[in-house]
PDB file of C-alpha atoms in Angstrom:
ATOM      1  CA  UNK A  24     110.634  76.611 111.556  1.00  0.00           C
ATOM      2  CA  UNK A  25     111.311  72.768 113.153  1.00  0.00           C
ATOM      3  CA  UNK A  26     112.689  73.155 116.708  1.00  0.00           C
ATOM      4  CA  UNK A  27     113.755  70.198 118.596  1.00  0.00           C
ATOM      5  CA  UNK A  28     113.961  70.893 122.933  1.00  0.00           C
ATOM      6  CA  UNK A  29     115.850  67.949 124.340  1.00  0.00           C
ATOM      7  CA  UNK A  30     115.909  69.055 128.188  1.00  0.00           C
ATOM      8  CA  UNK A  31     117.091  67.335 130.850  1.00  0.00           C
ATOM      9  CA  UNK A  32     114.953  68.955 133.953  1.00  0.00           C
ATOM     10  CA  UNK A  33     111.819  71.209 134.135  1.00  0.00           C
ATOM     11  CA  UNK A  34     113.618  73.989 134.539  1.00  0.00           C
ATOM     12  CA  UNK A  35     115.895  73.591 131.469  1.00  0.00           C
ATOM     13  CA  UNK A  36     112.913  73.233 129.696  1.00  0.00           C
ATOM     14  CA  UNK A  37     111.202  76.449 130.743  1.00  0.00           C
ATOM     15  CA  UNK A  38     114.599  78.228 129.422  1.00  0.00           C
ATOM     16  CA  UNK A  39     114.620  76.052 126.220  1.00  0.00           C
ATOM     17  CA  UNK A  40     110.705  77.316 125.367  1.00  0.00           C
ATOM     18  CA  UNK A  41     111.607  80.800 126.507  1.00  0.00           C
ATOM     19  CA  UNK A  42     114.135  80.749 123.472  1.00  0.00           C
ATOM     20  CA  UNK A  43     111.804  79.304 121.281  1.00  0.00           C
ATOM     21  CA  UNK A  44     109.244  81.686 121.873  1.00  0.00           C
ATOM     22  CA  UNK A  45     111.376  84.785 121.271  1.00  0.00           C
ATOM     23  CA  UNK A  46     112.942  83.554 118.485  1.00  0.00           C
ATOM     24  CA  UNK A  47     109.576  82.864 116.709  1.00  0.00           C
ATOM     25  CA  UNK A  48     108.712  86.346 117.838  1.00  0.00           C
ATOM     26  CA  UNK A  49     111.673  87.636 116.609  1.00  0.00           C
ATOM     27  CA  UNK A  50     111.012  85.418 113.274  1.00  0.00           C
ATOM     28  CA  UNK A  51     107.612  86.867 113.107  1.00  0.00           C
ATOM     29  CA  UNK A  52     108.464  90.682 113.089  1.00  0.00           C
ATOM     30  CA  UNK A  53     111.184  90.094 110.951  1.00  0.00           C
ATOM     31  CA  UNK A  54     108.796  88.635 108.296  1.00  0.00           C
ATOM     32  CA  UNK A  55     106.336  91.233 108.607  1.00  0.00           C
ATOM     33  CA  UNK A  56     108.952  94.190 108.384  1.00  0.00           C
ATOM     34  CA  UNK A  57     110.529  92.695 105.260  1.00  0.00           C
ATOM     35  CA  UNK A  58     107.116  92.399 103.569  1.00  0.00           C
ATOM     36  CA  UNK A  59     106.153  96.278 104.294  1.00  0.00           C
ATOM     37  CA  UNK A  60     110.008  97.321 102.847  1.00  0.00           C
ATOM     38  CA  UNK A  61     108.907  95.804  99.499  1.00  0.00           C
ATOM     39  CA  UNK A  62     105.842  98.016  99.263  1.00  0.00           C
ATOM     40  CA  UNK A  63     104.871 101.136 101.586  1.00  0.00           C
ATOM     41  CA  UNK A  64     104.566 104.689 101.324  1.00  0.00           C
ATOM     42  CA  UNK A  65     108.024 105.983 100.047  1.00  0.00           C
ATOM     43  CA  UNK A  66     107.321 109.377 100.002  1.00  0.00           C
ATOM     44  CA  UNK A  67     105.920 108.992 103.845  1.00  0.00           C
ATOM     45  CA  UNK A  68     109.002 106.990 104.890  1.00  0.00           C
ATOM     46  CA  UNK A  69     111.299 109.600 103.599  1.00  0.00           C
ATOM     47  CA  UNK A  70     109.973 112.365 105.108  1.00  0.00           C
ATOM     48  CA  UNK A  71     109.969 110.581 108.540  1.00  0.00           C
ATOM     49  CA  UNK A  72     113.437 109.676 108.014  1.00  0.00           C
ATOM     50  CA  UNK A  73     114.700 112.909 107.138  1.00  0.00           C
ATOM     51  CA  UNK A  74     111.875 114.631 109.310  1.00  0.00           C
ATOM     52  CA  UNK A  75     113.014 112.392 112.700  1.00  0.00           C
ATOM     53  CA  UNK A  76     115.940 110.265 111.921  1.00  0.00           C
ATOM     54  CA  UNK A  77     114.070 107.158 112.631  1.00  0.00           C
ATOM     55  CA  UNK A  78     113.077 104.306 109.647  1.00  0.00           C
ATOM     56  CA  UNK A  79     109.021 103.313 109.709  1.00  0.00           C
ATOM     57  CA  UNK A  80     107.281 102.000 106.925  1.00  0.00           C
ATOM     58  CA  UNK A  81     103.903 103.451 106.505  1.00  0.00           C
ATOM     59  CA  UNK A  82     101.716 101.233 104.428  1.00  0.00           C
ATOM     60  CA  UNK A  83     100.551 102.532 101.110  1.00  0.00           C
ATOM     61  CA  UNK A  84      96.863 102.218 102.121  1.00  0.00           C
ATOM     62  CA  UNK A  85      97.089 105.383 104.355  1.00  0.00           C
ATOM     63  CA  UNK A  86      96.484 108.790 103.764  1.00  0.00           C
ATOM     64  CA  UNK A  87      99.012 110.814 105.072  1.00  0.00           C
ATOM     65  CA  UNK A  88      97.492 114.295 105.703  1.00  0.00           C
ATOM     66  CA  UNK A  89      99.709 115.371 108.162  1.00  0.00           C
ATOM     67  CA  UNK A  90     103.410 115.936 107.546  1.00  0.00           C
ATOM     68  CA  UNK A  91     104.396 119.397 109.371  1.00  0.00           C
ATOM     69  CA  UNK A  92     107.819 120.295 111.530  1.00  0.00           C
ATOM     70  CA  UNK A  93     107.860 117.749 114.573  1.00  0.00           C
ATOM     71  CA  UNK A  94     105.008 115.610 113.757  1.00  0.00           C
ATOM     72  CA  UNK A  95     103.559 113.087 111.531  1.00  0.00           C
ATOM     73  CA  UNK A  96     100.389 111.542 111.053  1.00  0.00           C
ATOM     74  CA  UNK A  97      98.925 109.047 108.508  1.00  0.00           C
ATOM     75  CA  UNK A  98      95.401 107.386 109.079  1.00  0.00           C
ATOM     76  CA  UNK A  99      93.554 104.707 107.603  1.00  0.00           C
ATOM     77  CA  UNK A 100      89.451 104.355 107.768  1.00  0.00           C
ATOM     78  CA  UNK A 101      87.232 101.551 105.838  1.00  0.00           C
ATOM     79  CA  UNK A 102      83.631 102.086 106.759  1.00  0.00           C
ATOM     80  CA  UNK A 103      81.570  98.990 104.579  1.00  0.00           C
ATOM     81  CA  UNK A 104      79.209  96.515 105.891  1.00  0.00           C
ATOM     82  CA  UNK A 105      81.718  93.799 105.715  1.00  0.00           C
ATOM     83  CA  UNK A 106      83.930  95.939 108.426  1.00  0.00           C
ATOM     84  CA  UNK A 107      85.029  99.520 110.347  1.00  0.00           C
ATOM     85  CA  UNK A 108      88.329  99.545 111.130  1.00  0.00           C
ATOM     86  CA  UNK A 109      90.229 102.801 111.480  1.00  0.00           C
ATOM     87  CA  UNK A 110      94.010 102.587 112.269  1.00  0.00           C
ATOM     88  CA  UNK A 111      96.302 105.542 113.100  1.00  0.00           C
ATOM     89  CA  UNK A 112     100.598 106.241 112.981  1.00  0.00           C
ATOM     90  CA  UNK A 113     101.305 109.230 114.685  1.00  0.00           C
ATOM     91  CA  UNK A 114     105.019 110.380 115.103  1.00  0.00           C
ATOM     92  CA  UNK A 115     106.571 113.150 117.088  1.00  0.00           C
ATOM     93  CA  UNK A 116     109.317 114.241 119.096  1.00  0.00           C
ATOM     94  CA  UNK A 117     110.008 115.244 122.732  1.00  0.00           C
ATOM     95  CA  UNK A 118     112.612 118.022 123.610  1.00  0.00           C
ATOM     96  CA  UNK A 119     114.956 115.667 125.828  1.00  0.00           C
ATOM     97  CA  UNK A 120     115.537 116.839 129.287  1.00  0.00           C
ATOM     98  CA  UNK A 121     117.717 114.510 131.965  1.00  0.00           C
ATOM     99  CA  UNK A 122     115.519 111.164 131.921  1.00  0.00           C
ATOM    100  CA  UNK A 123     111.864 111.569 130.720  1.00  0.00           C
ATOM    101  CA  UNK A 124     109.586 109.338 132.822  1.00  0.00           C
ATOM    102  CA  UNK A 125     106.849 107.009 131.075  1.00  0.00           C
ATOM    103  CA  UNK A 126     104.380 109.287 133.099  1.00  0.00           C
ATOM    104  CA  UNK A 127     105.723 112.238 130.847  1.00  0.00           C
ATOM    105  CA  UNK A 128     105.723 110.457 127.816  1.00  0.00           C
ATOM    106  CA  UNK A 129     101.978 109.336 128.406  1.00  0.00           C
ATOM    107  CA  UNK A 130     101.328 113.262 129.077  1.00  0.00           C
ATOM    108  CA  UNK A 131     102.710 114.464 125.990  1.00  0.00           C
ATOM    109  CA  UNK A 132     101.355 111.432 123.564  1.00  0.00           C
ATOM    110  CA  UNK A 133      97.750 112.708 125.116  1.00  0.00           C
ATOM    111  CA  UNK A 134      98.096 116.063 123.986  1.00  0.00           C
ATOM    112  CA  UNK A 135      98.809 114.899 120.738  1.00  0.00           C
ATOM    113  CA  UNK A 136      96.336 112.941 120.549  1.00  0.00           C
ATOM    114  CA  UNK A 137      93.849 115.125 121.627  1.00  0.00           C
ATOM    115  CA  UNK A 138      94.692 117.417 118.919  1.00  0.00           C
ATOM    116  CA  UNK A 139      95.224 114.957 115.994  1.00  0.00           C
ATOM    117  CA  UNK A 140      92.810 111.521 116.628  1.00  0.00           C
ATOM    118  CA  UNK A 141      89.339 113.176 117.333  1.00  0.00           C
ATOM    119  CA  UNK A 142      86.325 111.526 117.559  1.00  0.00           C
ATOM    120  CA  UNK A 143      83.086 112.422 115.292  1.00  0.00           C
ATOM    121  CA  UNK A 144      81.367 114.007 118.521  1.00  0.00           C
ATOM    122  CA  UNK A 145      82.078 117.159 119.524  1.00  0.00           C
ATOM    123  CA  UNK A 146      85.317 116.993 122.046  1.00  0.00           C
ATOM    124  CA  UNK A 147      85.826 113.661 121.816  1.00  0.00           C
ATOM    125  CA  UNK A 148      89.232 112.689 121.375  1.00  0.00           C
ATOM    126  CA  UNK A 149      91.343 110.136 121.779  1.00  0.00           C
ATOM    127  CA  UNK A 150      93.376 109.562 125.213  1.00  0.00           C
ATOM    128  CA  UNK A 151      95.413 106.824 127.027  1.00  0.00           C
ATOM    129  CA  UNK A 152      93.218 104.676 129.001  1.00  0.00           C
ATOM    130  CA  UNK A 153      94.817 104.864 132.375  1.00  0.00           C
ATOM    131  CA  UNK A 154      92.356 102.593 133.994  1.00  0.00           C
ATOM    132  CA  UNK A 155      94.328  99.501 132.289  1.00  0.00           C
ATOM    133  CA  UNK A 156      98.156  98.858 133.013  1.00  0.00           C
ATOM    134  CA  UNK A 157     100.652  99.589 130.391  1.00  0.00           C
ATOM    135  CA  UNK A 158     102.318  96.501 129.204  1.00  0.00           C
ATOM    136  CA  UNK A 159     106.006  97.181 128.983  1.00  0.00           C
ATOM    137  CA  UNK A 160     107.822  95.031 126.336  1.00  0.00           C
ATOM    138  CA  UNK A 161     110.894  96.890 126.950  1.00  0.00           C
ATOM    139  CA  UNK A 162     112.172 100.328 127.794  1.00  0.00           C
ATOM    140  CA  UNK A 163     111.513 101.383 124.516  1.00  0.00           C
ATOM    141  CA  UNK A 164     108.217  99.550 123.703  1.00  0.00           C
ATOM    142  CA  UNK A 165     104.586  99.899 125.578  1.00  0.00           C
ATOM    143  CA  UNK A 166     101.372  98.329 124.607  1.00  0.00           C
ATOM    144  CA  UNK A 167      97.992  99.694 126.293  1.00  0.00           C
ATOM    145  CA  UNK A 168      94.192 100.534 125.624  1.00  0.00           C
ATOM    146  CA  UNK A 169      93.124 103.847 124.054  1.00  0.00           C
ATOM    147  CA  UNK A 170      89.576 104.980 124.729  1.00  0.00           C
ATOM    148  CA  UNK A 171      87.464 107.260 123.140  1.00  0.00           C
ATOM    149  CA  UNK A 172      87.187 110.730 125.667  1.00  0.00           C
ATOM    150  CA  UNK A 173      83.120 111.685 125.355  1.00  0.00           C
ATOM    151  CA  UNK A 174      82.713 108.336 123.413  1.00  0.00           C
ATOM    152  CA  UNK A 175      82.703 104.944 123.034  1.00  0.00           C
ATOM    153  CA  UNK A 176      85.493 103.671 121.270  1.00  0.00           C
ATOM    154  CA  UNK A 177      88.456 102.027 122.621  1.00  0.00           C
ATOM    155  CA  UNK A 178      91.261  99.795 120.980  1.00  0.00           C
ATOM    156  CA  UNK A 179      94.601  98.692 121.373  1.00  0.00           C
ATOM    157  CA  UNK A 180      97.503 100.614 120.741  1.00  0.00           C
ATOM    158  CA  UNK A 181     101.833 100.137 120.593  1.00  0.00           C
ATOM    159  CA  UNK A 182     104.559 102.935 121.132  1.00  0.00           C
ATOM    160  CA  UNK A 183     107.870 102.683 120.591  1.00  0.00           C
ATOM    161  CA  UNK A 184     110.352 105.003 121.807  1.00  0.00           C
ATOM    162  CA  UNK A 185     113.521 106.534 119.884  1.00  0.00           C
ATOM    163  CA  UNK A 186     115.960 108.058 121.887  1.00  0.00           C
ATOM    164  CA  UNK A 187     118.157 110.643 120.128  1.00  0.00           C
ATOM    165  CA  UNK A 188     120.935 113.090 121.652  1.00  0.00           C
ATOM    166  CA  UNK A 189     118.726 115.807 121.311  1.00  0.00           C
ATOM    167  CA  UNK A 190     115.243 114.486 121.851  1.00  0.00           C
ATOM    168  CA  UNK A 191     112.960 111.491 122.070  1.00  0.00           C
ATOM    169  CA  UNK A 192     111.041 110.509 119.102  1.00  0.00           C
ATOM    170  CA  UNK A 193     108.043 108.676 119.906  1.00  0.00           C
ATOM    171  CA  UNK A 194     105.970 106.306 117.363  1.00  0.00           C
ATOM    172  CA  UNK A 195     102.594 105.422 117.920  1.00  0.00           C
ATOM    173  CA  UNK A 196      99.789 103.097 116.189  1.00  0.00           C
ATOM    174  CA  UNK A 197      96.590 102.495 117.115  1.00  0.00           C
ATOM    175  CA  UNK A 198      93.873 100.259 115.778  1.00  0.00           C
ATOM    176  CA  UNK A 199      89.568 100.308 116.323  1.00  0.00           C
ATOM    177  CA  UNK A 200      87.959  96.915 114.934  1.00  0.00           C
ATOM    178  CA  UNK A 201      85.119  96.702 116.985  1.00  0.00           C
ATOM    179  CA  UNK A 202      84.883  92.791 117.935  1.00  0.00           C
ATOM    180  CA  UNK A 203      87.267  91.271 116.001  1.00  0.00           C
ATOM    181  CA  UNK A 204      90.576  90.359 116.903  1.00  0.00           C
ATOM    182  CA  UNK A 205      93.392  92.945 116.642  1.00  0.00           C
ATOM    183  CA  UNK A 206      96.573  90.863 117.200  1.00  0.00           C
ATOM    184  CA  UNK A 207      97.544  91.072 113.333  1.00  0.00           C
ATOM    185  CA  UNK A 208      97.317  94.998 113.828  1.00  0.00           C
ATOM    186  CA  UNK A 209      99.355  95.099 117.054  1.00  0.00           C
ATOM    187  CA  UNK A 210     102.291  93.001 115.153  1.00  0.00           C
ATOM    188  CA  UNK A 211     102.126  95.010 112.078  1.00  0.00           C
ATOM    189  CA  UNK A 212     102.750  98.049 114.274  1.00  0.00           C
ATOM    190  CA  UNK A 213     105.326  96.841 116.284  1.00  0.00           C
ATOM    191  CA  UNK A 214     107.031  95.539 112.678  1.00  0.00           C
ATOM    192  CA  UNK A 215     106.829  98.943 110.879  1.00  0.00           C
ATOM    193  CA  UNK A 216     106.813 101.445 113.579  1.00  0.00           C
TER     194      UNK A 216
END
């Protein structure tokens, strides 16, 4: 991509890199998403679609051991001396009621994942770290911190939220690569979720 800004004040300019910046985004995602469609989980990405209406295209390189009415669940672990990463998708639904607040949406993504992400200790599980802000991209998007509940783990994380006439679908991925950098993770997620 070649981009040429010809701006006549500072302001204009601001506004000019503004639009650069989300279209690269926008570039970015779109590259990432088309590269998954080519090669993911078929079987996985049917079942969500049927299963919740929504199109998300789990890579092949997870296991998908959970598949059940209302919820979905695919992991991903690589334990070598080279690297430990373990990545999650997790995808359920909320009954809708009049407007669900982000503070119920955080409530019911920690009971799921408190019964679906647990650690290797006993009750440790994974929860919402509420001592860091969430980052909303949109009204539809977050980005936060998980941490490990009795442990010590902690990552990032992305959910995205569908809203449907008769519920909310939410999508969720979440990454641990102890001190590397997890920005490739975060985009992939916010591609194919």
């Amino acid at each position: 991509i070649v981009m040429y800004l010809n701006c006549s004040s500072e302001k204009k300019f601001k506004e000019n890199c503004q639009k650069a910046f989300n279209f690269i985004d926008r570039k970015e995602i779109e590259s990432i998403k088309s590269s998954y469609k080519n090669g993911h989980n078929k079987k996985a990405t049917e079942f969500i679609n049927e299963e919740f209406g929504i199109n998300v295209y789990v890579p092949t390189e997870y296991s998908t051991p959970i598949k059940s009415d209302g919820i979905f669940v695919a992991d991903f672990h690589s334990f070598n001396d080279k690297e430990d990463i373990i990545k999650y998708i997790l995808i359920f639904e909320i009954p809708k009621k009049n407007e669900i607040t982000t503070e119920e949406i955080i409530l019911h993504t920690d009971s799921i994942l408190k019964i679906y992400v647990q650690g290797e200790t006993k009750n440790s599980y994974v929860e919402i770290d509420k001592r860091t802000d969430l980052y909303t991209q949109s009204n539809e998007i977050y980005k936060g911190i998980w941490s490990l509940k009795n442990g010590f783990m902690a990552g990032p994380f992305i959910m995205k939220i569908y809203q449907k006439e008769e519920k909310n679908i939410i999508s969720v991925g979440l990454v641990f690569f102890p001190n590397q950098e997890k920005r490739e993770f975060v985009r992939t997620f916010e591609a194919i979720l």
